[in-house]
CSV table of C-alpha atoms in Angstrom, one decimal:
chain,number,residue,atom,x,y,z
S,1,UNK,CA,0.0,0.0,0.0
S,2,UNK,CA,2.7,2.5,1.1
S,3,UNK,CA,4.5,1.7,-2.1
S,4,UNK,CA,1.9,2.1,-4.5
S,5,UNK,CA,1.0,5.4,-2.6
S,6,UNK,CA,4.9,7.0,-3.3
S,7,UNK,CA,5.2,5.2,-7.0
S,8,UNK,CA,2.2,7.5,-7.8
S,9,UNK,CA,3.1,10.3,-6.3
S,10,UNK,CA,6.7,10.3,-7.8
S,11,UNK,CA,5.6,9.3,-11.3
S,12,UNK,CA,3.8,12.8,-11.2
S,13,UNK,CA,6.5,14.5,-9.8
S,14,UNK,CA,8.1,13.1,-13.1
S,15,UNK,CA,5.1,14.1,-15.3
S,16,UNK,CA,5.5,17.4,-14.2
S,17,UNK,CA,9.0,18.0,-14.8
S,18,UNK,CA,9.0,16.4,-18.4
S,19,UNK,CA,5.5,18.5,-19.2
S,20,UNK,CA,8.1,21.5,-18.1
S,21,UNK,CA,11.0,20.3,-20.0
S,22,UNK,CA,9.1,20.5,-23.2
S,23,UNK,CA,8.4,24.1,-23.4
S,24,UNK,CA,5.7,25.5,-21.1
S,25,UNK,CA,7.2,28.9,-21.2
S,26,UNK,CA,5.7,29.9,-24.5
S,27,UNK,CA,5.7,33.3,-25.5
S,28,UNK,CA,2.4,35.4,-24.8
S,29,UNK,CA,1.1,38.2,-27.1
S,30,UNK,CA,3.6,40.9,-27.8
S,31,UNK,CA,3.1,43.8,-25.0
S,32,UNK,CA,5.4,46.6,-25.2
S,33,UNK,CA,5.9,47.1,-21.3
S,34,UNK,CA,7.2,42.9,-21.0
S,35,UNK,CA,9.7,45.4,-22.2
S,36,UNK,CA,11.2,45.9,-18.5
S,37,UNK,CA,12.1,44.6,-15.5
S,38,UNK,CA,11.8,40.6,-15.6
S,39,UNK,CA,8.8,40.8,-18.1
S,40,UNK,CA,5.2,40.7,-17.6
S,41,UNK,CA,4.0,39.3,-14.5
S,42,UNK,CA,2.0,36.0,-14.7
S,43,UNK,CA,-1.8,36.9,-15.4
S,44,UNK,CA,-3.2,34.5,-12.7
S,45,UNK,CA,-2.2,33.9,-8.6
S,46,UNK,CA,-3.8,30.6,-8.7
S,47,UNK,CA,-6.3,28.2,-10.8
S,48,UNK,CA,-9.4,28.9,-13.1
S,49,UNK,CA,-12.1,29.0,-9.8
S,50,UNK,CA,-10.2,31.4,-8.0
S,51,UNK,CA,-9.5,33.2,-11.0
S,52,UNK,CA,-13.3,34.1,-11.4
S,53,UNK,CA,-13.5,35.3,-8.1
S,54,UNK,CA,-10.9,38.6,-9.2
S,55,UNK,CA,-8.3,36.5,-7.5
S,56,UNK,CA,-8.8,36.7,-4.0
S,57,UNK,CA,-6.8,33.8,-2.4
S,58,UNK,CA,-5.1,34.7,0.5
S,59,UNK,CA,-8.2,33.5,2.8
S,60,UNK,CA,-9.3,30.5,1.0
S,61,UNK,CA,-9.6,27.0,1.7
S,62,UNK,CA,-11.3,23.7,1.6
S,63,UNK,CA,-11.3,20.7,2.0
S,64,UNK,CA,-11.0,20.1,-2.2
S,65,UNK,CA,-8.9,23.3,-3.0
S,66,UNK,CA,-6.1,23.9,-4.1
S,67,UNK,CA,-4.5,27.5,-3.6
S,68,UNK,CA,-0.8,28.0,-4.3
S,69,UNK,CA,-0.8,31.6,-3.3
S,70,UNK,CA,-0.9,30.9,0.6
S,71,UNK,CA,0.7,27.4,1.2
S,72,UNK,CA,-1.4,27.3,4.6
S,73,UNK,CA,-4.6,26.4,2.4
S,74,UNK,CA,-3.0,23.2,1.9
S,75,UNK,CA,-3.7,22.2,5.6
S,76,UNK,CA,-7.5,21.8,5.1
S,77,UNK,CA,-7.6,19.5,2.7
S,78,UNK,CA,-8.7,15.8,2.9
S,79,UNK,CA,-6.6,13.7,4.2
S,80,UNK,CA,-7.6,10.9,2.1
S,81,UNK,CA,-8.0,12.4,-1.2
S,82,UNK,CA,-5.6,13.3,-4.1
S,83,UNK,CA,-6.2,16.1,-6.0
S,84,UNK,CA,-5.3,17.7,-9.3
S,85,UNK,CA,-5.8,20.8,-11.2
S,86,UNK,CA,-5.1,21.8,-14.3
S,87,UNK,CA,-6.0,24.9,-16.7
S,88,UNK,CA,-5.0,26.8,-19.9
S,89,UNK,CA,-6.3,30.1,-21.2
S,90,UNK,CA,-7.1,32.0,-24.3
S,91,UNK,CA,-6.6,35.6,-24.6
S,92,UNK,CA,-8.1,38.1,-27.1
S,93,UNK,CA,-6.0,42.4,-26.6
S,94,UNK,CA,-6.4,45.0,-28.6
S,95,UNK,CA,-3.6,47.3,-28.2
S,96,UNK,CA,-4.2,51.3,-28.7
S,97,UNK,CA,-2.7,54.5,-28.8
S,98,UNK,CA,-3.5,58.3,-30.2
S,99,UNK,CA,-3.5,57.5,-33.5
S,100,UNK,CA,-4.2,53.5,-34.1
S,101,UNK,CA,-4.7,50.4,-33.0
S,102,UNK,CA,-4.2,46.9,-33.2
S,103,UNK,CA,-5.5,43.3,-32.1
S,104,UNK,CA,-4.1,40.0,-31.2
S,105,UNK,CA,-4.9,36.4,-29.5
S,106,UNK,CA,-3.0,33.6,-28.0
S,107,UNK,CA,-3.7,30.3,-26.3
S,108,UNK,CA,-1.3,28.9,-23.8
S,109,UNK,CA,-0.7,26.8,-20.8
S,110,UNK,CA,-1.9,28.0,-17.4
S,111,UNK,CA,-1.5,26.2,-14.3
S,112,UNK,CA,-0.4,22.4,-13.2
S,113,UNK,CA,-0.7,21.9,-9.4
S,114,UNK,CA,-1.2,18.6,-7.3
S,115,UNK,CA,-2.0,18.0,-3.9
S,116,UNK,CA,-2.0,15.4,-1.3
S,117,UNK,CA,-1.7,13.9,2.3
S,118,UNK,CA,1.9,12.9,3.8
S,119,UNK,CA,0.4,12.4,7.3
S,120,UNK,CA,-3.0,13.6,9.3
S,121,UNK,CA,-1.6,16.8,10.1
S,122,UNK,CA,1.2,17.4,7.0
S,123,UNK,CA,-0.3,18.1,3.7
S,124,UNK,CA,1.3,18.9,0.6
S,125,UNK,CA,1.1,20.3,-3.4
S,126,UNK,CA,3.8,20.6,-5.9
S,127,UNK,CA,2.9,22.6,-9.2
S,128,UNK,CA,4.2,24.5,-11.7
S,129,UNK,CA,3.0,27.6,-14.0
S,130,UNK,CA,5.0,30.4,-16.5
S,131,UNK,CA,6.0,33.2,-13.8
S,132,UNK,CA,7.0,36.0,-16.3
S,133,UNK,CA,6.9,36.7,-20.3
S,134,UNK,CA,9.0,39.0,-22.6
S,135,UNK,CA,7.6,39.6,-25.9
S,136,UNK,CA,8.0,42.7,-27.8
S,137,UNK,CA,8.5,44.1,-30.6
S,138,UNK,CA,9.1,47.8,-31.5
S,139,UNK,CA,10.5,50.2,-34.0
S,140,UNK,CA,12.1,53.7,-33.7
S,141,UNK,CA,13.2,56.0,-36.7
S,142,UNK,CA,15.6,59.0,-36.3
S,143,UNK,CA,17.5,61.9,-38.3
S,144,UNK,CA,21.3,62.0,-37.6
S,145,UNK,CA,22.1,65.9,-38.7
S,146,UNK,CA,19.7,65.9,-40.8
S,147,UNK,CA,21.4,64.1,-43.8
S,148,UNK,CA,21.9,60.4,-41.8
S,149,UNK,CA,18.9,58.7,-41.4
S,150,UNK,CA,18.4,55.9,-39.3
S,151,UNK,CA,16.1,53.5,-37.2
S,152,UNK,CA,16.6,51.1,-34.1
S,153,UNK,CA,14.4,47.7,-33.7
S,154,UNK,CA,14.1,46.3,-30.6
S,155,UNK,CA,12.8,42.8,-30.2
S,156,UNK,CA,12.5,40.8,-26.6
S,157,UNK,CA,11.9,37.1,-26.1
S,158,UNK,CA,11.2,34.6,-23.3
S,159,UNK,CA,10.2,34.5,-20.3
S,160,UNK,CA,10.2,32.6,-16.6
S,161,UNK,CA,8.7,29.4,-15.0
S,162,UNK,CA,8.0,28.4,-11.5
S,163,UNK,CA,8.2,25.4,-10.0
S,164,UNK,CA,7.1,25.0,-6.4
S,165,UNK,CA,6.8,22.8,-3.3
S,166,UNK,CA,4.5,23.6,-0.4
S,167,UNK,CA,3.4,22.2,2.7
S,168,UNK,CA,0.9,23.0,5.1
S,169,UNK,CA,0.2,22.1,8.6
S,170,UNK,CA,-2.8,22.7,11.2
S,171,UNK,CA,-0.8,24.0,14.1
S,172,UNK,CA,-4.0,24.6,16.5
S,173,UNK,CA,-7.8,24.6,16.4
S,174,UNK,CA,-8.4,26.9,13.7
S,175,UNK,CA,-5.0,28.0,12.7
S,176,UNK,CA,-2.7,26.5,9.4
S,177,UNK,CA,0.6,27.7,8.6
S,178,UNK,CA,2.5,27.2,5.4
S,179,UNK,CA,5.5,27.2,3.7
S,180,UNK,CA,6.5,27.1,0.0
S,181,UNK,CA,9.7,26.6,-1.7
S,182,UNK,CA,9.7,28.2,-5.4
S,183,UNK,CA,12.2,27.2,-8.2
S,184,UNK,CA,12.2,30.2,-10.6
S,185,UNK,CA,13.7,29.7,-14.0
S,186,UNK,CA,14.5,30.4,-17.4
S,187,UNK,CA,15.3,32.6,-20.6
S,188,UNK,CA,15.0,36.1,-21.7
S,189,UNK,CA,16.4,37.5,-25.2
S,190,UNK,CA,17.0,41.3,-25.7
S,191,UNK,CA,17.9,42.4,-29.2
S,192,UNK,CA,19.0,45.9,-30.3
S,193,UNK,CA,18.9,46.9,-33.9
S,194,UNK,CA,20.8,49.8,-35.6
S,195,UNK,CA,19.7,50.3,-39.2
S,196,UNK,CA,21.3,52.5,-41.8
S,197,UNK,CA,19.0,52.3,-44.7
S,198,UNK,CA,20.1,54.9,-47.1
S,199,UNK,CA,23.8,55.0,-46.1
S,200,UNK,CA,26.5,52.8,-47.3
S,201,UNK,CA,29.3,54.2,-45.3
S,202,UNK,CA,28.2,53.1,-42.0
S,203,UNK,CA,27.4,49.4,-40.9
S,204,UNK,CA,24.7,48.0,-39.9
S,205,UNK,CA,24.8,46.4,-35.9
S,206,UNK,CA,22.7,44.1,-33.9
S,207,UNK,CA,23.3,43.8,-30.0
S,208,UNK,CA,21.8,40.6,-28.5
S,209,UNK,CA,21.6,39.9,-24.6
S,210,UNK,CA,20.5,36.7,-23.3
S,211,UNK,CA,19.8,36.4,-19.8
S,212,UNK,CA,19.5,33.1,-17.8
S,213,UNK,CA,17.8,32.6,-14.7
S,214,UNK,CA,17.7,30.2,-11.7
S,215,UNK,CA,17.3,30.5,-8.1
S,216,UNK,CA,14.8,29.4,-5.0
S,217,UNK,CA,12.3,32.0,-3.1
S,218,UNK,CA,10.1,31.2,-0.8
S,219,UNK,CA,6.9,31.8,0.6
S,220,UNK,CA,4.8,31.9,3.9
S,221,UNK,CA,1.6,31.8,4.7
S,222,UNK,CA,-0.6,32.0,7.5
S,223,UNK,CA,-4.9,31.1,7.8
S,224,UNK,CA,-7.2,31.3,10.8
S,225,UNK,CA,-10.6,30.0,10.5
S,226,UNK,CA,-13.3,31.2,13.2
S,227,UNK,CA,-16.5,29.3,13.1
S,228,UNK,CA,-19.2,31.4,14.4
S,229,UNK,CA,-23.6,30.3,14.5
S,230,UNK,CA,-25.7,28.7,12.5
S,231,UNK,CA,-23.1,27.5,9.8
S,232,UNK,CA,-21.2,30.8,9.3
S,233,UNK,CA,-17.2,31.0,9.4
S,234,UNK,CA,-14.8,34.1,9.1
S,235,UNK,CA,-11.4,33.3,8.1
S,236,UNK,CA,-8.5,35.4,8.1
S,237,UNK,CA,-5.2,34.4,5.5
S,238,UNK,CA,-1.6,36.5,5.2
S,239,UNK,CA,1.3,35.8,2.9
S,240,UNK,CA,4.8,37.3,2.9
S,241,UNK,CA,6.8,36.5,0.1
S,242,UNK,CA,10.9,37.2,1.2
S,243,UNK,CA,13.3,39.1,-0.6
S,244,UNK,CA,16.0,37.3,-2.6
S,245,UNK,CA,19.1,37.7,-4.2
S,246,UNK,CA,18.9,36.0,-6.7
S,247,UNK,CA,21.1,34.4,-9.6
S,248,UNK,CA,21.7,35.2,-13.2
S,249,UNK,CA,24.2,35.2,-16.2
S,250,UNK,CA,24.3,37.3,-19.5
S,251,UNK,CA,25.9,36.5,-22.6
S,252,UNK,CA,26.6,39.5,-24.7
S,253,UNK,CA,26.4,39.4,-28.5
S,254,UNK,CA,27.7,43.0,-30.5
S,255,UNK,CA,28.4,42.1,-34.4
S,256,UNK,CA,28.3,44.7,-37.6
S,257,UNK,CA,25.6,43.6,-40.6
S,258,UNK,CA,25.7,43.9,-44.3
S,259,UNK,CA,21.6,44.9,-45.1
S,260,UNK,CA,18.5,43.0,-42.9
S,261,UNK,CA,16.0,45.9,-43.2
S,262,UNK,CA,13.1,46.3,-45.2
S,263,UNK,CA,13.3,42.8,-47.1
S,264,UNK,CA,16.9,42.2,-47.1
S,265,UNK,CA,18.1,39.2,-45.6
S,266,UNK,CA,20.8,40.5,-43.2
S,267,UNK,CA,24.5,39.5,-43.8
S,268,UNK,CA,26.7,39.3,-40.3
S,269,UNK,CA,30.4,40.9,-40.6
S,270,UNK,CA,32.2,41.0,-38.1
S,271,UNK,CA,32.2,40.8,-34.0
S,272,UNK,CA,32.4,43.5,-32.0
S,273,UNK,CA,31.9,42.2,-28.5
S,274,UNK,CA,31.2,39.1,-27.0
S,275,UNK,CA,30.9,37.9,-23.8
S,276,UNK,CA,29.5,34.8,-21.8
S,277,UNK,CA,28.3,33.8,-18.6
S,278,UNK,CA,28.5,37.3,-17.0
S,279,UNK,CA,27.5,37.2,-13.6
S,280,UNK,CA,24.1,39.3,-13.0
S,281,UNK,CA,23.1,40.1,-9.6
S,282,UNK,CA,19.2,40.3,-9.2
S,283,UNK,CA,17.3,41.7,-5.8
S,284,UNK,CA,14.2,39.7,-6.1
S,285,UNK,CA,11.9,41.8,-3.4
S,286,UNK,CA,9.5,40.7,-0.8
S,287,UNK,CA,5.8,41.3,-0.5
S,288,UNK,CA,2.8,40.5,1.6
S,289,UNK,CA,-0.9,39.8,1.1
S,290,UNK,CA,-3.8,39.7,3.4
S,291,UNK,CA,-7.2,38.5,2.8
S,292,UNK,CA,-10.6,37.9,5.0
S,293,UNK,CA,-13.8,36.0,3.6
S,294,UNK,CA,-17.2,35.1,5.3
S,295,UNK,CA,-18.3,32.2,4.4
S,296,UNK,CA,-22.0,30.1,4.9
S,297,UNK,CA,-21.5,26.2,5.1
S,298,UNK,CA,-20.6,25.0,1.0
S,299,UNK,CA,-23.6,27.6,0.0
S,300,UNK,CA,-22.1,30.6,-0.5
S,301,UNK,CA,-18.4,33.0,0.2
S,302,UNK,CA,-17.8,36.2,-0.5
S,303,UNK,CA,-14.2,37.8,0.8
S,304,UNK,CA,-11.3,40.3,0.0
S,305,UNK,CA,-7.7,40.5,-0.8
S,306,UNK,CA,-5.0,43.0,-0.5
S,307,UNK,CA,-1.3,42.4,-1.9
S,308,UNK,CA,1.6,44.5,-2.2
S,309,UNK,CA,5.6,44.5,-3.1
S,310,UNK,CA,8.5,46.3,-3.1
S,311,UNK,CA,9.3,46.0,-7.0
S,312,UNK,CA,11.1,49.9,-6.3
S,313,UNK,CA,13.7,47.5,-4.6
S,314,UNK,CA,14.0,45.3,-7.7
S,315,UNK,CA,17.4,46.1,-9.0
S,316,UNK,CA,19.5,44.2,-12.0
S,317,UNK,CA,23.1,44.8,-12.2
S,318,UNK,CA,22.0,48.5,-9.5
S,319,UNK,CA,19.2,49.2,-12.1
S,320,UNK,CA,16.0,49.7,-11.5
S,321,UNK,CA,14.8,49.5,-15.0
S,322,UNK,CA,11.6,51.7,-14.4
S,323,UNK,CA,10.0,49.8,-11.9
S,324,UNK,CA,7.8,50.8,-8.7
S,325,UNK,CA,6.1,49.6,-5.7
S,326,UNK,CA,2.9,47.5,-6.9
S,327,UNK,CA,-0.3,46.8,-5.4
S,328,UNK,CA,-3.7,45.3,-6.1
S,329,UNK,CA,-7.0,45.1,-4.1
S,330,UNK,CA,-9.5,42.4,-5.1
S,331,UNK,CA,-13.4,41.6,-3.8
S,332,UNK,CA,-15.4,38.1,-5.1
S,333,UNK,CA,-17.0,35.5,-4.3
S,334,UNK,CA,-19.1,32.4,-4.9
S,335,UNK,CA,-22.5,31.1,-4.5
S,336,UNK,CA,-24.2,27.5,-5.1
S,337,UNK,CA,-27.7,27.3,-5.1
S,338,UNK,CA,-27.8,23.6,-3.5
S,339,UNK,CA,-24.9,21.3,-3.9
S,340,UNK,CA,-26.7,18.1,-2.6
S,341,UNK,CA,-29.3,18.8,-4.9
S,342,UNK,CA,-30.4,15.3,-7.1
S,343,UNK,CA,-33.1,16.7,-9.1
S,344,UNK,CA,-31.6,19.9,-10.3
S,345,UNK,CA,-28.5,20.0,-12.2
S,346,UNK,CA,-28.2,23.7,-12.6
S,347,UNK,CA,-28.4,24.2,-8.5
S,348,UNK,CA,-25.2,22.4,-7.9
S,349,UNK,CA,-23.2,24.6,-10.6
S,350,UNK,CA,-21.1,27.3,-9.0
S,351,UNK,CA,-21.3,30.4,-9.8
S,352,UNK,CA,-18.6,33.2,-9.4
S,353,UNK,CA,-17.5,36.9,-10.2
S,354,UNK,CA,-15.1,39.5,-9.2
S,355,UNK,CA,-13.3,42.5,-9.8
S,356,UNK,CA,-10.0,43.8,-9.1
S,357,UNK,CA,-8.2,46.8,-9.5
S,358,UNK,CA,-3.7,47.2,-9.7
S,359,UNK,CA,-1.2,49.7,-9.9
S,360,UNK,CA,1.1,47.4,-11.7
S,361,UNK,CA,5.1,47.7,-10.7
S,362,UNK,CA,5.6,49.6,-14.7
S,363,UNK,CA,6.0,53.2,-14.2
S,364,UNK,CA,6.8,54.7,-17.4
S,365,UNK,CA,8.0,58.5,-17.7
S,366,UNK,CA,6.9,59.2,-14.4
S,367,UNK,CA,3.3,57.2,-15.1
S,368,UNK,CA,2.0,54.2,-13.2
S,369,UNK,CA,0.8,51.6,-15.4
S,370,UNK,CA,-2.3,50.5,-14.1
S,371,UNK,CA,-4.6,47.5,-14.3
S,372,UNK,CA,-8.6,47.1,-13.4
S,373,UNK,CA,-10.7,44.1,-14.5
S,374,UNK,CA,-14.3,42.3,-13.9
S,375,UNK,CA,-14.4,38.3,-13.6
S,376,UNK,CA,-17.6,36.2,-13.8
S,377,UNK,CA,-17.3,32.4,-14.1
S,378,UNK,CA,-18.9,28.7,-13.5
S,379,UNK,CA,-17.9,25.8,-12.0
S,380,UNK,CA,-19.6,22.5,-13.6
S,381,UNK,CA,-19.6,19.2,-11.9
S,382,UNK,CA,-19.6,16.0,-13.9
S,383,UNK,CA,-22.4,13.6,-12.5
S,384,UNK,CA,-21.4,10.5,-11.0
S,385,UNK,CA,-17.2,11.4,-11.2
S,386,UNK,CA,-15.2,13.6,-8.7
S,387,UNK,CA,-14.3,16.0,-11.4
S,388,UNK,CA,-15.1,19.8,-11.7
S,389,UNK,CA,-15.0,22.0,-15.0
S,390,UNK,CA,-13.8,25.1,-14.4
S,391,UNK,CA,-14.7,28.3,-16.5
S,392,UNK,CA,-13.8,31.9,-15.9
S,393,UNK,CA,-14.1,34.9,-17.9
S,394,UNK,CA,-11.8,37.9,-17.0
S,395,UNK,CA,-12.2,41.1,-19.2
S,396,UNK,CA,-10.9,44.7,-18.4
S,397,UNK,CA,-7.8,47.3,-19.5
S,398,UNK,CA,-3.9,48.2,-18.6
S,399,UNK,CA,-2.2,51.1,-19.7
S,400,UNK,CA,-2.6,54.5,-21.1
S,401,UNK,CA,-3.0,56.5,-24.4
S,402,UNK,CA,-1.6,60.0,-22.4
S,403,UNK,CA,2.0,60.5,-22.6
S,404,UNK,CA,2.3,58.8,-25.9
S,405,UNK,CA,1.8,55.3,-24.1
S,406,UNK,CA,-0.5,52.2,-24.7
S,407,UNK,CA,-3.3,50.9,-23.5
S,408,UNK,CA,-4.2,47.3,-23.7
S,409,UNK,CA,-8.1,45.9,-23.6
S,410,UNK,CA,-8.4,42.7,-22.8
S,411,UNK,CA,-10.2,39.8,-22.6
S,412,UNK,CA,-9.0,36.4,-21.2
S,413,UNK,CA,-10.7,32.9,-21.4
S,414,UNK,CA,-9.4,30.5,-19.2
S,415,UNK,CA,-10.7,26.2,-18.5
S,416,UNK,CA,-9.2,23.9,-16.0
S,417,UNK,CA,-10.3,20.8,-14.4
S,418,UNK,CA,-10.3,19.8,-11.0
S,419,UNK,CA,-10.2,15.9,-10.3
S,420,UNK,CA,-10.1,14.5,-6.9
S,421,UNK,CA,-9.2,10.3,-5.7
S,422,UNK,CA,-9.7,8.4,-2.8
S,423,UNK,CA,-5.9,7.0,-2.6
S,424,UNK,CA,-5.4,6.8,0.7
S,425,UNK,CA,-8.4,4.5,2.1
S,426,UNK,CA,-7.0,1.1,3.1
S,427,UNK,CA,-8.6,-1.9,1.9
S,428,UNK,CA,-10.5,-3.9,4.3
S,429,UNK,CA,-10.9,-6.8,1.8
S,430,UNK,CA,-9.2,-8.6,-0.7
C-alpha cells in the first residue's frame, strides 16, 4: 500500500517535470511594457475557480482546494483524497494608442498543481506555472544631422517558469501555517537593432543579450478559521513573500551587418563584443498579502484580498529599470444554489465573479501603469465522477494613451479541471 502510494506520487512529480521540460514557457502576445524589468508578471495567482472570483486567495480554503498563493490552504484539505488541477487560457487584446490600433490572440498553458496527504496533520502540493513573459517588438526612426537617417528595432523574447513545493500544517484549532519553496527559471532574449537604410558608409549592428535565470524564493503563509452560529465562518489568511538575491548570467552578442531591413536578408560581418556567462546580480523583493472571507457552510463565500511589493527594490546589475512599488485590491465571491441537490442539475453549478483593481510595478515616464478588471465564471460538476470543470471569464484594460503610451483591452478565457481520488483509504478486503 505504502509503495503504491509513493510510486504515484513520484511518477507525477516526473510528469511534471518532463510537461516543463518540453516548453511551457511559451511566449504570450507581444506587449510593449514585457519590455522591462523581468517581463510581464503571470496573469493568474492561482487556478481557473479562484480566477473568477478577481483573484482573492489569500483566505481561501477547503477541504478540495487547491490554492498556491498561501501554502497554509494546503492544511484543510482531505486527508484521504488526491487532487489535481489543471488549466489553460485563451486571450483576445487589442492594443491602442492616439493615432491607431491593433489586435491579437494567443492560447497557452496555465496552471499544473497537485496536492495530497503525507500524514494527518502534514499536507502537501507541488505545481508549476509560467512566472514571467518577454515579448516585444518595437521600431524607432531617427534623423542623424539631418542628412543620416536611421532606425533602431528592438525585439524581446522569453520569459520565466516556476516550480514550487509547499506544505501546510494545522498548528492549533483553527490555525494553518505554510511554507513554499519556489524554483524560478528560465530565458529572456534582448535584441537591439541599428539600421542604416540609405547610407552605405556606415554598418549595420545588432546587440543581442541573453539572460539566464535560476534561483529558490520562498513563501509563507498564515490562515485562521473562526466558526461562528448557524453555519457561518470568518477566516483570516496573510502571505509574505521574502526578498532574494537571486542568480543570473548574461551572454553579450555585439556584431556589424551587411543589409536585414526592409526585405533584405541580413548579412553578419564582423564581432564586436562578445561575452558569456557574465554574472548578473538580481534583488528579487519581498511582499505581503492579506485576505478575509465570510463564508456560509458550502452555499455561498464572499471575501477580500489586499497584496503588495517592493518591485522599487527590484534592481539588475544596480538598475531599477523603471520599476515601482505594486499593489492590487480584489473583492469576489461564490454562491451554489444547492450542492446536494439530485433533481436539479443547474443548482449544484457554482457560480462566481469579481473585480479587481492594480497599480502594476511599470511606471513609465513618471506614469503608473495601471490595471482594473471584472471576472464572472462557472464551475460544472460531472455527474457520478469527482471532477469539476472550471470556467472563468476575465475582461478589463492596462495602460494608457496619455503620454504617448498604450493601452491594452483585454479579454481572457481561461478552462481547468479539478479531479479528486480516494488514494489513501486502506482496503478492508481482498
Amino acid at each position: 500500500m505504502i509503495f503504491n502510494k509513493l510510486y504515484k506520487i513520484l511518477l507525477l512529480f516526473a510528469l511534471t517535470f518532463v510537461l516543463v521540460g518540453s516548453g511551457f514557457s511559451q511566449s504570450d502576445i507581444s506587449s510593449p511594457y514585457s519590455r522591462f524589468g523581468l517581463g510581464t508578471m503571470s496573469r493568474s495567482r492561482s487556478n481557473t475557480a479562484i480566477q473568477a472570483m478577481g483573484g482573492i486567495s489569500n483566505a481561501l480554503d477547503g477541504k478540495y482546494l487547491l490554492n498556491n498563493s498561501n501554502p497554509a490552504a494546503y492544511a484543510a484539505m482531505d486527508s484521504l483524497t488526491f487532487l489535481f488541477d489543471a488549466g489553460f487560457y485563451m486571450k483576445y487584446v487589442t492594443y491602442r494608442t492616439t493615432d491607431m490600433s491593433e489586435k491579437g490572440s494567443n492560447a497557452s498553458f496555465d496552471y499544473f498543481d497537485l496536492g495530497f496527504s503525507v500524514t494527518r496533520w502534514l499536507k502537501m502540493g507541488i505545481g508549476v506555472n509560467p512566472y514571467s513573459d518577454r515579448s516585444y517588438t518595437s521600431t524607432a526612426s531617427f534623423i542623424w544631422e539631418q542628412d543620416y537617417p536611421y532606425s533602431i528595432d528592438y525585439e524581446g523574447t522569453g520569459g520565466l517558469n516556476k516550480i514550487y513545493w509547499a506544505n501546510g500544517v494545522k498548528v492549533y484549532k483553527g490555525l494553518s501555517l505554510g511554507v513554499k519553496m519556489n524554483y524560478i527559471f528560465g530565458n529572456v532574449t534582448d535584441e537591439t537593432t541599428l539600421y542604416y537604410p540609405n547610407n552605405t558608409y556606415f554598418h549595420n549592428e545588432k546587440r543581442t543579450i541573453n539572460l539566464s535565470f535560476s534561483d529558490l524564493t520562498f513563501d509563507l503563509g498564515l490562515i485562521y478559521k473562526h466558526k461562528l452560529k448557524n453555519g457561518y465562518n470568518i477566516t483570516f489568511g496573510a502571505t509574505y513573500s521574502l526578498p532574494a538575491n537571486m542568480k543570473a548570467h548574461r551572454n553579450v552578442f555585439i556584431r556589424t551587418m551587411f543589409n536585414g531591413y526592409g526585405s533584405l536578408s541580413a548579412t553578419e560581418r564582423d564581432t564586436i563584443l562578445y561575452k558569456s556567462g557574465e554574472r548578473v546580480d538580481v534583488k528579487y523583493p519581498q511582499s505581503f498579502g492579506l485576505g478575509l472571507t465570510l463564508q456560509k457552510g458550502e452555499r455561498w463565500l464572499v471575501g477580500m484580498d489586499f497584496n503588495w511589493s517592493n518591485w522599487d527594490a527590484f534592481r539588475m546589475n544596480n538598475v531599477n529599470d523603471s520599476l515601482q512599488n505594486s499593489w492590487n485590491i480584489a473583492i469576489g465571491g461564490c454562491f451554489t444554489p444547492r450542492n446536494t441537490s439530485v433533481s436539479s442539475y443547474m443548482r449544484k453549478i457554482t457560480y462566481r465573479a469579481g473585480l479587481h483593481y492594480d497599480q502594476t510595478f511599470f511606471n513609465i515616464y513618471g506614469k503608473s501603469i495601471n490595471k482594473y478588471g471584472v471576472a464572472l465564471g462557472v464551475s460544472l460538476p460531472i455527474q457520478r465522477a469527482m471532477t469539476t470543470l472550471n470556467v472563468a471569464l476575465d475582461f478589463g484594460k492596462m495602460g494608457t494613451v496619455k503620454n504617448n503610451l498604450i493601452e491594452e483591452s483585454y479579454f481572457n478565457v481561461s478552462f481547468g479541471i479539478s479531479l479528486r481520488d480516494r488514494w489513501f483509504v486502506k482496503r478492508r478486503y481482498k
